[in-house]
């Protein structure tokens, strides 16, 4: 169950990465840290941002975007500068790309078997929350 995220917790993750997330992603995670979206004819579970503000929030966010990105980097087909945002339960991920000290707005469906990328949204705000 998603819950609001203190902006200070999101900023900790951005500092750790060394890049700022797009404003639509920041707003979505601050309002509801996690949850589900529809994209590419599938339902995707958004990975939360690590929230260390309480023990309860720490346990609920152990599969945060940084952890899940690190796991995905173990795949030979995972793209450099990609960050994992969500999964659909089949191994595929929704990703966005870091460019320097910022992230690009576009959201892609990354296919784990062949590394394919399909643009699913020009911005997270285009994806329907479910």
PDB file of C-alpha atoms in Angstrom:
ATOM      1  CA  UNK A   1       0.000   0.000   0.000  1.00  0.00           C
ATOM      2  CA  UNK A   2       1.606   3.284  -1.102  1.00  0.00           C
ATOM      3  CA  UNK A   3       1.873   6.211   1.288  1.00  0.00           C
ATOM      4  CA  UNK A   4       3.164   9.796   1.069  1.00  0.00           C
ATOM      5  CA  UNK A   5       6.922  10.293   0.969  1.00  0.00           C
ATOM      6  CA  UNK A   6       8.695  13.181   2.709  1.00  0.00           C
ATOM      7  CA  UNK A   7      10.511  15.250   0.087  1.00  0.00           C
ATOM      8  CA  UNK A   8      13.627  15.087   2.253  1.00  0.00           C
ATOM      9  CA  UNK A   9      13.717  11.286   1.782  1.00  0.00           C
ATOM     10  CA  UNK A  10      13.426  11.641  -1.989  1.00  0.00           C
ATOM     11  CA  UNK A  11      16.245  14.199  -1.933  1.00  0.00           C
ATOM     12  CA  UNK A  12      18.469  11.707  -0.055  1.00  0.00           C
ATOM     13  CA  UNK A  13      18.050   9.242  -2.930  1.00  0.00           C
ATOM     14  CA  UNK A  14      18.771  11.953  -5.499  1.00  0.00           C
ATOM     15  CA  UNK A  15      21.930  12.927  -3.604  1.00  0.00           C
ATOM     16  CA  UNK A  16      23.039   9.286  -3.498  1.00  0.00           C
ATOM     17  CA  UNK A  17      22.527   8.971  -7.249  1.00  0.00           C
ATOM     18  CA  UNK A  18      23.920  12.403  -8.022  1.00  0.00           C
ATOM     19  CA  UNK A  19      20.991  13.292 -10.274  1.00  0.00           C
ATOM     20  CA  UNK A  20      17.531  14.845  -9.990  1.00  0.00           C
ATOM     21  CA  UNK A  21      14.388  12.929 -10.976  1.00  0.00           C
ATOM     22  CA  UNK A  22      11.871  14.530 -13.381  1.00  0.00           C
ATOM     23  CA  UNK A  23       9.303  16.745 -11.670  1.00  0.00           C
ATOM     24  CA  UNK A  24       6.354  14.471 -12.562  1.00  0.00           C
ATOM     25  CA  UNK A  25       8.094  11.450 -11.011  1.00  0.00           C
ATOM     26  CA  UNK A  26       9.079  13.450  -7.914  1.00  0.00           C
ATOM     27  CA  UNK A  27       5.490  14.657  -7.428  1.00  0.00           C
ATOM     28  CA  UNK A  28       4.021  11.183  -7.962  1.00  0.00           C
ATOM     29  CA  UNK A  29       6.370   9.585  -5.405  1.00  0.00           C
ATOM     30  CA  UNK A  30       5.865  12.353  -2.834  1.00  0.00           C
ATOM     31  CA  UNK A  31       2.080  11.934  -3.126  1.00  0.00           C
ATOM     32  CA  UNK A  32       2.095   8.130  -3.214  1.00  0.00           C
ATOM     33  CA  UNK A  33       5.405   6.281  -2.818  1.00  0.00           C
ATOM     34  CA  UNK A  34       4.822   3.192  -4.931  1.00  0.00           C
ATOM     35  CA  UNK A  35       1.545   1.839  -6.246  1.00  0.00           C
ATOM     36  CA  UNK A  36       0.574   0.577  -9.678  1.00  0.00           C
ATOM     37  CA  UNK A  37       0.333   2.050 -13.168  1.00  0.00           C
ATOM     38  CA  UNK A  38      -0.928   0.787 -16.516  1.00  0.00           C
ATOM     39  CA  UNK A  39       1.502   0.805 -19.431  1.00  0.00           C
ATOM     40  CA  UNK A  40       1.954  -1.192 -22.608  1.00  0.00           C
ATOM     41  CA  UNK A  41      -1.211  -3.232 -21.928  1.00  0.00           C
ATOM     42  CA  UNK A  42       0.060  -4.379 -18.527  1.00  0.00           C
ATOM     43  CA  UNK A  43      -0.074  -3.429 -14.852  1.00  0.00           C
ATOM     44  CA  UNK A  44       3.251  -2.395 -13.318  1.00  0.00           C
ATOM     45  CA  UNK A  45       4.175  -2.135  -9.639  1.00  0.00           C
ATOM     46  CA  UNK A  46       6.191   1.030  -9.029  1.00  0.00           C
ATOM     47  CA  UNK A  47       9.260   0.589  -6.848  1.00  0.00           C
ATOM     48  CA  UNK A  48       9.209   2.994  -3.915  1.00  0.00           C
ATOM     49  CA  UNK A  49      11.858   5.513  -2.984  1.00  0.00           C
ATOM     50  CA  UNK A  50      13.735   4.449   0.162  1.00  0.00           C
ATOM     51  CA  UNK A  51      12.035   6.058   3.177  1.00  0.00           C
ATOM     52  CA  UNK A  52      13.954   5.903   6.438  1.00  0.00           C
ATOM     53  CA  UNK A  53      11.650   8.289   8.325  1.00  0.00           C
ATOM     54  CA  UNK A  54      10.106   5.477  10.421  1.00  0.00           C
ATOM     55  CA  UNK A  55      10.796   1.762  10.941  1.00  0.00           C
ATOM     56  CA  UNK A  56       7.482   0.932   9.270  1.00  0.00           C
ATOM     57  CA  UNK A  57       8.380   2.977   6.189  1.00  0.00           C
ATOM     58  CA  UNK A  58      11.885   1.485   6.105  1.00  0.00           C
ATOM     59  CA  UNK A  59      10.464  -2.048   5.936  1.00  0.00           C
ATOM     60  CA  UNK A  60       7.932  -1.063   3.260  1.00  0.00           C
ATOM     61  CA  UNK A  61      10.587   0.448   0.998  1.00  0.00           C
ATOM     62  CA  UNK A  62      13.337  -2.187   1.118  1.00  0.00           C
ATOM     63  CA  UNK A  63      12.768  -2.873  -2.611  1.00  0.00           C
ATOM     64  CA  UNK A  64      13.471   0.750  -3.514  1.00  0.00           C
ATOM     65  CA  UNK A  65      14.502   2.016  -6.961  1.00  0.00           C
ATOM     66  CA  UNK A  66      18.208   1.890  -6.103  1.00  0.00           C
ATOM     67  CA  UNK A  67      18.058  -1.725  -4.910  1.00  0.00           C
ATOM     68  CA  UNK A  68      15.988  -2.832  -7.904  1.00  0.00           C
ATOM     69  CA  UNK A  69      18.260  -0.982 -10.338  1.00  0.00           C
ATOM     70  CA  UNK A  70      21.309  -2.671  -8.837  1.00  0.00           C
ATOM     71  CA  UNK A  71      19.603  -6.065  -9.252  1.00  0.00           C
ATOM     72  CA  UNK A  72      18.731  -5.283 -12.886  1.00  0.00           C
ATOM     73  CA  UNK A  73      22.321  -4.283 -13.634  1.00  0.00           C
ATOM     74  CA  UNK A  74      23.177  -7.962 -13.231  1.00  0.00           C
ATOM     75  CA  UNK A  75      21.431  -8.636 -16.564  1.00  0.00           C
ATOM     76  CA  UNK A  76      23.679  -8.399 -19.622  1.00  0.00           C
ATOM     77  CA  UNK A  77      20.819  -6.745 -21.510  1.00  0.00           C
ATOM     78  CA  UNK A  78      20.245  -3.934 -18.979  1.00  0.00           C
ATOM     79  CA  UNK A  79      21.128  -0.555 -20.431  1.00  0.00           C
ATOM     80  CA  UNK A  80      23.766   1.764 -19.012  1.00  0.00           C
ATOM     81  CA  UNK A  81      22.285   4.786 -17.233  1.00  0.00           C
ATOM     82  CA  UNK A  82      18.873   3.077 -16.948  1.00  0.00           C
ATOM     83  CA  UNK A  83      17.031   3.109 -13.619  1.00  0.00           C
ATOM     84  CA  UNK A  84      14.349   0.581 -12.748  1.00  0.00           C
ATOM     85  CA  UNK A  85      11.008   2.170 -11.843  1.00  0.00           C
ATOM     86  CA  UNK A  86       8.526  -0.714 -11.907  1.00  0.00           C
ATOM     87  CA  UNK A  87       8.049  -4.389 -12.729  1.00  0.00           C
ATOM     88  CA  UNK A  88       5.219  -6.405 -14.197  1.00  0.00           C
ATOM     89  CA  UNK A  89       6.052  -9.698 -12.490  1.00  0.00           C
ATOM     90  CA  UNK A  90       7.615 -11.272 -15.599  1.00  0.00           C
ATOM     91  CA  UNK A  91      11.135  -9.865 -15.327  1.00  0.00           C
ATOM     92  CA  UNK A  92      10.481  -6.866 -17.550  1.00  0.00           C
ATOM     93  CA  UNK A  93      10.850  -3.371 -16.112  1.00  0.00           C
ATOM     94  CA  UNK A  94       9.773   0.184 -16.694  1.00  0.00           C
ATOM     95  CA  UNK A  95      12.907   2.320 -16.827  1.00  0.00           C
ATOM     96  CA  UNK A  96      14.016   5.894 -17.247  1.00  0.00           C
ATOM     97  CA  UNK A  97      17.454   7.099 -18.227  1.00  0.00           C
ATOM     98  CA  UNK A  98      19.887   9.321 -16.415  1.00  0.00           C
ATOM     99  CA  UNK A  99      21.604  11.958 -18.521  1.00  0.00           C
ATOM    100  CA  UNK A 100      24.272  13.749 -16.538  1.00  0.00           C
ATOM    101  CA  UNK A 101      22.807  15.215 -13.364  1.00  0.00           C
ATOM    102  CA  UNK A 102      19.185  14.800 -14.430  1.00  0.00           C
ATOM    103  CA  UNK A 103      16.840  12.073 -15.575  1.00  0.00           C
ATOM    104  CA  UNK A 104      15.030  12.212 -18.876  1.00  0.00           C
ATOM    105  CA  UNK A 105      11.225  12.245 -18.698  1.00  0.00           C
ATOM    106  CA  UNK A 106      10.553   9.323 -21.045  1.00  0.00           C
ATOM    107  CA  UNK A 107       9.489   5.955 -19.603  1.00  0.00           C
ATOM    108  CA  UNK A 108      10.420   2.766 -21.456  1.00  0.00           C
ATOM    109  CA  UNK A 109       9.403  -0.876 -21.217  1.00  0.00           C
ATOM    110  CA  UNK A 110      12.684  -2.812 -20.993  1.00  0.00           C
ATOM    111  CA  UNK A 111      12.488  -6.449 -22.110  1.00  0.00           C
ATOM    112  CA  UNK A 112      14.767  -8.568 -19.917  1.00  0.00           C
ATOM    113  CA  UNK A 113      15.301 -11.298 -22.507  1.00  0.00           C
ATOM    114  CA  UNK A 114      16.656  -9.163 -25.341  1.00  0.00           C
ATOM    115  CA  UNK A 115      17.145  -5.681 -23.858  1.00  0.00           C
ATOM    116  CA  UNK A 116      14.482  -4.194 -26.104  1.00  0.00           C
ATOM    117  CA  UNK A 117      13.157  -0.747 -25.260  1.00  0.00           C
ATOM    118  CA  UNK A 118       9.629   0.404 -26.069  1.00  0.00           C
ATOM    119  CA  UNK A 119       8.603   3.973 -25.285  1.00  0.00           C
ATOM    120  CA  UNK A 120       5.441   3.786 -23.158  1.00  0.00           C
ATOM    121  CA  UNK A 121       5.155   7.419 -22.003  1.00  0.00           C
ATOM    122  CA  UNK A 122       6.796  10.755 -22.608  1.00  0.00           C
ATOM    123  CA  UNK A 123       6.302  11.485 -18.917  1.00  0.00           C
ATOM    124  CA  UNK A 124       5.167   9.478 -15.879  1.00  0.00           C
ATOM    125  CA  UNK A 125       2.066  11.663 -15.595  1.00  0.00           C
ATOM    126  CA  UNK A 126       0.753  10.039 -18.816  1.00  0.00           C
ATOM    127  CA  UNK A 127       0.470   6.650 -17.109  1.00  0.00           C
ATOM    128  CA  UNK A 128      -2.818   5.796 -15.438  1.00  0.00           C
ATOM    129  CA  UNK A 129      -2.631   4.927 -11.732  1.00  0.00           C
ATOM    130  CA  UNK A 130      -4.548   1.763 -10.849  1.00  0.00           C
TER     131      UNK A 130
END
